[in-house]
Amino acid sequence: MKKWMKWAAAAVFGAAVCCAGASLPAGADVAIDGDTLILSGNVTRDEVWDAGVTNLDLDKVVAEEGTVLPEDCSNLFDVVGYNAGVEEWSPFDWVISIDLSKADASHVKNMQCMFYECFHLEKVNIASLDTSNVTNMKCMFAYCTYWEELNITSLDTSNVTDMSCMFSCTSLTELDLSSFDTCNVTNMSAMFDSCTDLTELDLSNFDTEKVENMHFMFSECYSLESVDLSSFNTSNVRDMSYMFEECKALETLDLSVFDMSNVYNAKKMFSECKKLKTIFASDKWNMNAETDGTDMFYICRKLVGGNGTVYNGIDDIQYAHIDGGAKNPGYLTYKARGNQARGVSITLGGELAVHFFLELHPDTAQIKVTGPENSVYPTGTSTVDAAWFPNVSGKPREATVSYPINATQAGETIMLEFLDSDGNPLPVYNSDGVRFADDKLTYSAQQYIDDTPLYSDNAKLKALVKSLDNYCRAAHNFFFHKNEPVYGIEDVTIAQFEPYNYPLYGTEIALILNSKIEARIYSDNVIPEPFNGDGYLPTLFGTDQGYYFIYDIGAPQLASTETYQIGDTAFKFSPLTYGYYIMKKSDDESLKTLVRALYVYAQAAQAYPNGTD
């Protein structure tokens, strides 16, 4: 069918394709081998186009070793060019593969429209292309409608100033831009225009300090559900017209980092965002009264401001401010920049701890953390100096804070407070912009355990969290003489511990189940230096108290085995060796329940990647 369609096109366009199949003279920089255009030597754009016109059955373009691309690569494979007077036809319309991995592009400065409207291109190999001198990537991949994904992680964009219309690709479903350096870009207009199949975009690494134009930047991204703009600096942007026009799947937009002071054109900025309910903004949203905001919220019928102002058919700029309620209605919702809880996790590596991911307000001087008393923080309080988390220009100040707990403390609350330099409390918000009561962030490991099955489809993570829950229950039962139900250990017998049945050669062992699990080996022998075994478990240290200890055993290491040597005796050891001897010798059913739960927890942690979430 493909060849027939080309033949039909050739019949229509007549004389322009009568030389199809001819080859260039020997020694030329561009030649045709069957359906492949071969590039070699110092090619020019005219050579590429002229050779392509001779063969409308081109399927591939391949650069040989030593190929040097022209300094100006604009329109190099562009199908818009009118060749030999034939309107709307180009040999590159049907090319499905372009391999430039062996080409030298070190001196190329212009890649504007390089692959523009290569409608059937499915694969392009530019992994080794040196783009360090390129300043123009305007429309570079625009309207390559067959691409679902595009590997551009190796592109050096550090000198690029123009990225307008760069990815107007209707079929793209994912796009990894984590390696992009945008520090010199001034024009991002229509950069993702008509990327109709993209569902999410993470632009959290984008430096936009020099950008002046964001006109049509995400226009007609019909499927876009989330876009991370948290690093954006818009202080120099002048044009945001049509920026999110027809982003029909967006329900929430976080523009709390947006500075609107220099924007003169915001016409139809959110036009026809028919599902848009919430637009977050901060005190940086200081829009100029002279800005053109015509039809800014055109038919955004689901939009509701932070104080309950419902979209009422007024579409223009007069409602483009933080909602002040009945006295000053607006469509935006206030969100403070900083002192925001962006996420929480449980760390199970070296210690059991609740891990908070935070965004700090510029005035924050201290983070006060209060939790259950334990061996790490005997009083239960720790004060973290916010200066430990430096400010990166153009980005929110991020912080991570952990609070260790032991297995009996999963249900106990950990509280964070944020203080200025005078010790006064500062506001704190969740990731949806809702302010915490009393400006205190509270959470517990048990909340994470309970929430994970509701928000995750990861079966291994669910199994790990379930096993942690039961391990914590069993520990609480044993140490506090309780009788809470412990599940998932019914089939665990001494047989499961048999692989960890290692002789102790007269020593005795114990496990200390604190936030950092510790194994102790009691022996009269002495080893003068810390002893490292095979590397699966931490170092064995000697003491003058009649025992050795292995400290900081992470959950994924509980089922690991290590070879240690005490005196002249080398022996194998695993934390679950302790479980074997408890199952064999102890009459304490509560302790047996604890080591059985520990076994299930150890297996789940070993199965889950890195033992942490």
XYZ file of C-alpha atoms in Angstrom:
613
model
C 0.000 0.000 0.000
C 2.804 2.384 0.830
C 4.530 2.011 -2.546
C 1.197 2.243 -4.349
C 0.422 5.517 -2.620
C 3.778 6.918 -3.690
C 3.258 5.746 -7.243
C -0.128 7.398 -7.279
C 1.430 10.623 -6.048
C 4.115 10.380 -8.719
C 1.459 9.964 -11.372
C -0.301 13.085 -10.181
C 2.807 15.226 -10.026
C 4.255 14.036 -13.311
C 7.567 15.377 -14.535
C 8.887 16.341 -11.130
C 9.548 12.699 -10.210
C 10.418 11.211 -13.608
C 14.021 10.562 -12.547
C 13.091 8.506 -9.476
C 15.660 5.856 -8.653
C 18.681 7.589 -10.210
C 21.950 7.822 -8.259
C 24.426 10.630 -7.919
C 27.856 10.388 -9.519
C 30.538 8.366 -7.741
C 32.403 10.310 -5.064
C 29.484 12.586 -4.248
C 28.773 13.431 -0.589
C 25.183 12.283 -0.967
C 24.196 9.075 -2.778
C 21.252 6.713 -3.026
C 21.446 2.997 -2.377
C 18.059 1.456 -3.071
C 15.630 3.150 -0.705
C 18.392 4.635 1.492
C 19.941 8.081 1.228
C 23.622 7.813 2.238
C 25.393 10.864 3.641
C 29.192 11.042 3.658
C 31.848 13.720 3.654
C 30.933 17.402 3.875
C 27.304 17.411 2.857
C 25.329 20.522 2.029
C 21.631 21.131 2.417
C 21.194 21.508 -1.349
C 22.896 18.151 -1.963
C 20.526 16.448 0.480
C 17.468 18.016 -1.111
C 18.594 17.477 -4.703
C 19.393 13.823 -4.085
C 16.075 13.308 -2.339
C 14.140 14.689 -5.296
C 15.572 11.932 -7.463
C 14.024 9.190 -5.352
C 10.567 9.497 -3.873
C 10.746 5.953 -2.488
C 13.230 6.902 0.211
C 12.717 4.989 3.445
C 15.920 5.727 5.340
C 18.640 8.307 5.731
C 21.988 7.097 7.092
C 25.105 9.111 7.876
C 28.359 7.221 7.397
C 31.480 7.616 9.533
C 33.047 10.994 8.847
C 29.895 12.724 7.653
C 30.048 16.440 8.419
C 26.688 18.183 8.570
C 26.318 21.733 7.244
C 26.577 24.604 9.687
C 23.028 25.523 8.773
C 20.878 22.394 9.152
C 17.606 24.283 8.930
C 15.053 22.401 6.823
C 17.606 19.630 6.202
C 14.875 16.961 6.037
C 11.984 19.384 5.891
C 9.135 18.146 3.681
C 7.606 21.580 3.156
C 10.099 22.623 0.491
C 8.557 22.827 -2.968
C 10.863 20.694 -5.068
C 11.145 21.206 -8.822
C 7.953 23.244 -8.869
C 5.855 20.446 -7.364
C 3.609 21.901 -4.704
C 3.221 20.189 -1.336
C 5.567 17.315 -2.011
C 8.955 16.300 -0.724
C 11.025 13.110 -0.794
C 11.249 13.111 3.013
C 7.509 12.802 3.488
C 7.843 8.999 3.485
C 11.164 8.570 5.307
C 10.604 6.417 8.391
C 14.156 6.270 9.806
C 17.012 8.757 10.073
C 20.334 7.732 11.644
C 22.760 10.573 12.322
C 24.668 8.813 15.108
C 27.945 8.915 13.123
C 27.600 12.476 11.875
C 29.742 15.370 13.056
C 27.560 18.320 14.068
C 30.049 20.031 16.360
C 30.044 23.230 14.287
C 26.278 23.329 13.562
C 24.566 26.480 14.809
C 21.107 26.272 13.259
C 18.779 23.257 13.476
C 15.592 25.161 12.816
C 12.934 22.913 11.199
C 15.553 20.165 10.801
C 12.919 17.384 10.807
C 9.906 19.614 10.221
C 6.821 17.762 8.948
C 8.578 14.427 8.436
C 5.097 13.009 8.741
C 5.996 9.307 8.673
C 9.255 9.404 10.602
C 9.170 6.740 13.312
C 12.768 6.684 14.480
C 15.605 9.188 14.607
C 19.000 8.377 16.086
C 20.738 11.519 17.297
C 22.180 10.010 20.470
C 25.771 10.988 19.652
C 25.054 14.298 17.961
C 27.135 17.181 19.283
C 24.741 20.121 19.554
C 26.846 22.227 21.896
C 27.045 25.131 19.415
C 23.420 25.102 18.291
C 21.524 28.286 19.119
C 18.300 27.688 17.162
C 16.068 24.620 17.570
C 12.867 26.302 16.448
C 10.364 23.739 15.037
C 13.127 21.116 15.083
C 10.714 18.172 15.544
C 7.455 19.896 14.674
C 4.662 17.856 13.088
C 6.511 14.526 13.050
C 3.152 12.910 13.544
C 4.172 9.233 13.906
C 6.401 9.648 16.966
C 5.039 8.333 20.241
C 8.288 8.885 22.109
C 11.469 10.732 21.323
C 14.873 10.109 22.918
C 16.587 13.473 23.176
C 18.257 13.063 26.569
C 21.722 13.437 25.028
C 21.069 16.784 23.326
C 23.227 19.643 24.557
C 20.924 22.670 24.645
C 23.106 24.954 26.741
C 23.487 27.566 23.980
C 20.016 27.369 22.481
C 18.055 30.612 22.558
C 14.997 29.645 20.480
C 12.879 26.566 21.253
C 9.634 27.872 19.795
C 7.398 25.199 18.217
C 10.104 22.631 18.966
C 7.738 19.734 19.861
C 4.525 20.277 17.960
C 4.130 16.502 17.592
C 0.550 15.303 17.830
C 1.351 11.643 18.572
C 3.953 12.074 21.337
C 2.792 10.276 24.477
C 5.855 10.886 26.634
C 8.776 13.288 26.636
C 11.808 13.203 28.929
C 13.278 16.704 29.187
C 15.167 16.140 32.448
C 18.532 16.739 30.757
C 17.560 19.995 29.047
C 19.545 23.121 29.855
C 17.327 26.097 29.069
C 19.357 28.815 30.766
C 19.809 30.825 27.537
C 16.398 30.312 25.960
C 14.438 33.500 25.289
C 11.602 32.091 23.158
C 9.411 29.143 24.194
C 6.337 30.161 22.226
C 4.283 27.169 21.025
C 7.022 24.851 22.295
C 4.495 22.043 22.965
C 1.686 23.354 20.810
C -0.588 20.566 19.494
C 1.081 17.785 21.525
C -2.401 16.346 21.738
C -1.475 12.946 23.234
C 0.874 14.054 26.016
C -0.682 13.390 29.427
C 2.032 14.833 31.645
C 5.061 17.082 31.460
C 7.775 17.490 34.068
C 9.547 20.793 33.452
C 10.760 21.142 37.035
C 14.348 21.514 35.837
C 13.615 24.344 33.377
C 15.460 27.607 33.886
C 13.230 30.256 32.299
C 14.837 33.388 33.680
C 15.648 34.742 30.188
C 12.417 33.682 28.489
C 10.356 36.541 27.077
C 7.737 34.689 25.026
C 5.467 31.808 26.151
C 2.742 32.526 23.621
C 0.798 29.301 22.754
C 3.314 27.271 24.790
C 0.886 24.434 25.721
C -1.948 25.274 23.368
C -4.080 22.321 22.218
C -2.385 19.847 24.554
C -5.783 18.190 24.755
C -4.745 15.229 26.966
C -2.408 17.045 29.342
C -3.440 16.228 32.916
C -0.433 17.529 34.837
C 2.451 19.892 34.178
C 5.166 20.693 36.710
C 6.222 24.336 36.363
C 7.695 24.641 39.862
C 11.064 25.991 38.687
C 9.676 28.633 36.321
C 10.900 32.189 36.593
C 8.548 34.349 34.523
C 9.795 37.759 35.595
C 10.891 38.623 32.030
C 8.011 37.023 30.128
C 5.961 39.526 28.147
C 3.568 37.340 26.154
C 1.493 34.505 27.668
C -1.419 34.737 25.276
C -3.082 31.393 24.465
C -0.533 29.710 26.740
C -2.893 26.942 27.996
C -5.617 27.309 25.375
C -7.670 24.111 24.954
C -5.808 22.102 27.589
C -9.072 20.262 27.970
C -7.924 17.623 30.482
C -6.270 19.952 32.996
C -8.120 20.188 36.293
C -5.428 21.905 38.366
C -2.691 24.386 37.459
C -0.053 25.380 39.975
C 1.254 28.789 38.885
C 2.316 29.847 42.380
C 5.828 30.678 41.114
C 4.528 32.887 38.288
C 5.551 36.550 38.287
C 3.172 38.423 35.974
C 4.580 41.927 36.438
C 5.957 42.268 32.879
C 3.272 40.351 30.978
C 1.510 42.666 28.534
C -0.502 40.018 26.670
C -2.495 37.284 28.442
C -5.264 37.078 25.873
C -7.085 33.704 25.995
C -4.421 32.379 28.358
C -6.765 29.669 29.748
C -9.364 29.710 26.999
C -11.470 26.538 26.683
C -9.792 24.703 29.572
C -13.128 23.052 30.134
C -12.149 20.856 33.125
C -10.009 23.449 34.891
C -11.185 23.836 38.486
C -8.266 25.393 40.341
C -5.491 27.819 39.425
C -2.991 28.318 42.249
C -1.187 31.643 42.499
C 0.905 33.398 45.116
C 1.750 36.947 46.069
C 4.055 36.979 43.006
C 0.935 37.154 40.810
C 1.091 40.943 40.422
C -0.563 41.411 37.047
C -0.251 44.763 35.327
C -3.531 46.638 34.968
C -2.676 47.451 31.344
C -2.235 43.798 30.346
C -4.502 42.560 27.569
C -6.522 39.793 29.229
C -9.329 39.529 26.668
C -11.188 36.196 26.951
C -8.560 35.039 29.434
C -10.916 32.460 31.022
C -13.184 31.880 28.009
C -15.752 29.140 28.910
C -13.731 27.830 31.883
C -17.076 26.908 33.373
C -15.759 24.695 36.201
C -13.321 27.248 37.581
C -13.706 28.109 41.264
C -11.614 30.614 43.238
C -10.061 29.809 46.586
C -12.819 31.540 48.555
C -15.650 30.011 46.583
C -16.068 32.434 43.675
C -17.628 30.372 40.879
C -17.045 31.122 37.186
C -19.876 33.460 36.225
C -19.293 34.048 32.546
C -16.929 36.970 33.036
C -13.950 35.863 31.024
C -11.509 38.733 31.068
C -8.710 39.995 33.275
C -10.905 41.585 35.940
C -11.149 38.171 37.674
C -7.465 37.253 37.197
C -6.457 37.639 40.834
C -6.545 35.818 44.180
C -10.138 35.230 45.224
C -11.092 37.663 47.951
C -14.636 36.388 48.377
C -17.700 38.547 47.951
C -15.769 41.803 48.439
C -13.145 41.085 45.796
C -14.124 38.001 43.750
C -11.463 36.296 41.652
C -10.834 32.957 39.960
C -7.427 32.182 41.525
C -6.587 30.258 44.694
C -3.858 31.470 47.010
C -0.893 29.187 47.582
C 2.082 30.236 49.626
C 5.467 29.698 48.095
C 7.336 27.554 50.568
C 6.601 25.779 53.836
C 4.748 23.213 51.835
C 4.600 19.494 52.520
C 5.225 18.039 49.068
C 5.318 14.394 50.092
C 6.166 11.843 52.750
C 7.730 8.389 52.755
C 9.030 5.701 55.060
C 12.756 4.948 54.975
C 13.727 1.372 55.749
C 17.399 1.425 54.808
C 19.685 2.194 57.736
C 16.809 3.112 60.001
C 13.055 3.049 60.290
C 12.043 6.683 59.887
C 9.344 8.969 58.569
C 10.802 11.100 55.771
C 9.279 14.493 54.877
C 9.804 16.328 51.568
C 9.364 20.047 52.096
C 9.445 23.364 50.270
C 10.599 26.213 52.467
C 9.418 29.788 52.593
C 12.288 32.308 52.230
C 11.696 33.544 55.806
C 12.010 30.071 57.350
C 14.990 29.901 59.726
C 14.244 26.707 61.658
C 12.245 23.503 61.321
C 11.169 22.159 64.692
C 10.384 18.436 64.728
C 8.645 16.810 67.671
C 7.995 13.087 67.893
C 8.080 10.119 70.262
C 11.083 9.824 72.539
C 13.697 7.406 71.244
C 17.403 6.633 71.361
C 18.192 9.165 68.617
C 16.226 12.089 70.104
C 15.858 11.238 73.817
C 13.613 14.250 74.471
C 11.580 13.716 71.314
C 12.478 17.144 69.870
C 14.924 18.129 67.162
C 15.521 21.568 65.671
C 16.846 21.711 62.129
C 18.638 24.825 60.876
C 17.022 25.823 57.567
C 20.394 27.199 56.434
C 21.394 23.571 55.777
C 19.165 23.737 52.722
C 20.612 26.369 50.367
C 18.589 28.557 48.083
C 19.063 27.888 44.344
C 18.359 30.910 42.178
C 15.031 30.712 40.418
C 13.840 27.628 42.324
C 11.947 27.038 45.571
C 14.138 26.034 48.514
C 13.674 22.306 49.101
C 14.368 20.358 52.284
C 14.140 16.777 53.471
C 13.710 15.978 57.155
C 13.597 12.527 58.764
C 12.445 11.442 62.181
C 13.497 7.960 63.358
C 11.106 5.704 65.250
C 11.173 2.159 66.519
C 8.650 -0.479 65.545
C 6.427 0.179 68.573
C 5.980 3.865 67.636
C 4.335 3.581 64.199
C 1.108 5.094 65.466
C 2.698 8.018 67.296
C 2.461 11.480 65.736
C 5.411 13.449 64.406
C 4.864 17.209 64.237
C 6.736 19.811 62.167
C 6.669 23.555 62.824
C 8.369 26.295 60.775
C 9.844 29.307 62.542
C 11.309 32.606 61.383
C 14.523 34.093 62.778
C 12.624 35.507 65.789
C 11.057 32.137 66.619
C 7.622 33.082 65.326
C 5.563 30.352 63.592
C 5.088 30.505 59.822
C 2.210 29.074 57.740
C 2.483 25.556 56.295
C 0.397 24.082 53.466
C -0.158 20.669 51.957
C 0.580 19.949 48.287
C -2.937 21.095 47.332
C -2.414 24.511 48.907
C -4.587 23.848 51.961
C -3.247 25.378 55.180
C -2.616 23.026 58.107
C -4.501 23.706 61.302
C -2.464 25.716 63.833
C 0.324 25.844 61.208
C 1.596 22.444 62.329
C 2.245 19.548 59.972
C 1.408 16.251 61.675
C 1.916 12.729 60.384
C 2.746 9.199 61.520
C 4.181 6.035 60.035
C 0.799 4.387 60.551
C -0.861 7.009 58.338
C 1.589 6.139 55.561
C 0.904 2.437 56.093
C -2.857 3.026 55.906
C -2.699 5.417 52.921
C -0.374 3.433 50.637
C -2.914 0.799 49.466
C -5.281 3.637 48.541
C -2.831 5.468 46.301
C -0.421 2.853 44.950
C -0.837 0.015 42.451
C 2.638 -1.366 43.182
C 2.066 -4.902 44.480
C 5.547 -5.177 46.023
C 5.143 -1.885 47.839
C 1.748 -2.952 49.159
C 3.243 -6.239 50.408
C 6.108 -4.378 52.093
C 3.792 -1.903 53.824
C 1.489 -4.704 54.971
C 4.427 -6.639 56.408
C 5.712 -3.490 58.146
C 2.273 -2.991 59.682
C 2.263 -6.518 61.100
C 5.871 -6.276 62.290
C 4.974 -3.071 64.167
C 1.876 -4.726 65.665
C 3.889 -7.746 66.787
C 6.587 -5.522 68.329
C 3.949 -3.494 70.162
C 2.351 -6.700 71.477
C 5.656 -8.102 72.719
C 7.060 -4.995 74.388
C 3.785 -3.741 75.872
C 2.073 -7.069 76.525
C -0.787 -6.363 74.117
C -2.787 -8.738 71.953
C -3.466 -6.929 68.653
C -4.091 -9.247 65.668
C -1.042 -9.995 63.484
C -1.766 -11.262 59.979
C 0.178 -12.914 57.189
C 2.395 -15.095 59.388
C 0.164 -18.159 59.626
C 2.382 -20.263 57.348
C 5.695 -19.188 58.875
C 7.244 -22.074 60.837
C 10.748 -23.018 61.866
C 11.143 -24.502 58.377
C 11.287 -20.991 56.869
C 14.141 -20.141 59.265
C 16.098 -23.335 58.513
C 18.271 -21.677 55.775
C 19.554 -19.338 58.515
C 20.483 -22.144 60.923
C 24.180 -21.407 61.412
C 26.246 -22.778 64.311
C 27.170 -20.180 66.912
C 30.294 -21.906 68.295
C 29.448 -21.085 71.859
C 28.382 -17.500 71.282
C 24.945 -16.052 72.001
C 23.006 -13.587 69.855
C 20.347 -10.929 70.313
C 18.549 -8.387 68.148
C 17.968 -4.845 69.370
C 14.824 -3.652 67.542
C 15.283 0.105 67.694
C 14.965 2.572 64.783
C 18.370 1.249 63.698
C 18.254 -2.544 64.134
C 21.340 -3.909 65.899
C 22.597 -7.489 66.246
C 24.759 -8.432 69.215
C 27.060 -11.448 69.418
C 28.182 -12.297 72.940
C 31.666 -13.883 73.162
C 34.754 -13.820 75.368
C 37.023 -13.721 72.323
C 38.447 -10.402 71.175
C 38.957 -8.965 67.714
C 41.237 -5.921 67.752
C 39.782 -4.123 64.720
C 36.360 -3.741 63.101
C 35.805 -6.706 60.807
C 34.193 -6.522 57.368
C 32.879 -9.713 55.883
C 31.505 -10.250 52.387
C 29.774 -6.892 52.298
C 26.140 -7.957 52.706
C 25.801 -6.735 56.300
C 27.442 -3.805 58.123
C 30.787 -4.027 59.894
C 31.244 -6.135 63.049
C 32.620 -4.002 65.888
C 34.159 -5.238 69.112
C 33.438 -3.779 72.572
C 34.925 -4.147 76.048
C 31.549 -5.275 77.400
C 31.669 -8.911 76.321
C 29.855 -8.570 73.011
C 30.247 -7.484 69.413
C 27.643 -5.530 67.538
C 26.454 -5.078 63.933
C 24.743 -1.704 63.801
C 22.455 -0.019 61.274
C 20.919 -3.143 59.713
C 18.462 -2.019 57.047
C 15.227 -3.868 56.340
C 16.535 -5.314 53.005
C 19.547 -6.743 54.923
C 17.533 -8.659 57.514
C 17.485 -11.756 55.306
C 21.141 -11.369 54.257
C 23.994 -13.620 55.369
C 27.511 -12.502 56.278
C 30.743 -14.312 57.168
C 32.512 -12.935 60.218
C 35.546 -14.025 62.186
C 35.934 -13.822 65.956
C 39.300 -14.980 67.175
C 40.211 -18.046 65.156
C 36.620 -18.909 64.343
C 34.939 -17.889 61.094
C 31.197 -18.311 61.048
C 28.155 -17.297 59.066
C 25.511 -15.053 60.537
C 22.172 -13.557 59.540
C 19.786 -11.453 61.625
C 17.257 -14.216 60.938
C 19.620 -16.678 62.642
C 18.244 -15.096 65.797
C 14.751 -15.978 64.583
C 15.749 -19.615 64.054
C 16.972 -20.048 67.638
C 13.901 -18.273 69.052
C 11.614 -20.588 67.067
C 13.622 -23.598 68.250
C 14.206 -22.816 71.919
C 11.781 -20.161 73.192
C 8.476 -20.836 74.915
C 7.398 -17.200 74.583
C 4.634 -17.202 71.937
C 4.618 -13.412 71.750
C 8.338 -13.410 70.921
C 7.817 -16.149 68.327
C 5.071 -14.072 66.744
C 7.490 -11.129 66.594
C 10.266 -13.065 64.816
C 7.752 -14.612 62.406
C 6.501 -11.112 61.525
C 10.141 -10.019 61.243
C 10.747 -12.853 58.739
C 7.826 -11.775 56.512
C 8.966 -8.143 56.754
C 12.538 -9.115 55.807
C 11.404 -11.065 52.731
C 9.118 -8.243 51.539
C 11.855 -5.635 52.039
C 14.347 -7.730 50.078
C 11.845 -8.129 47.229
C 11.093 -4.411 47.000
C 13.665 -2.292 45.080
C 16.133 -0.579 47.423
C 13.978 -1.424 50.411
C 12.587 2.090 50.520
C 9.823 4.213 48.999
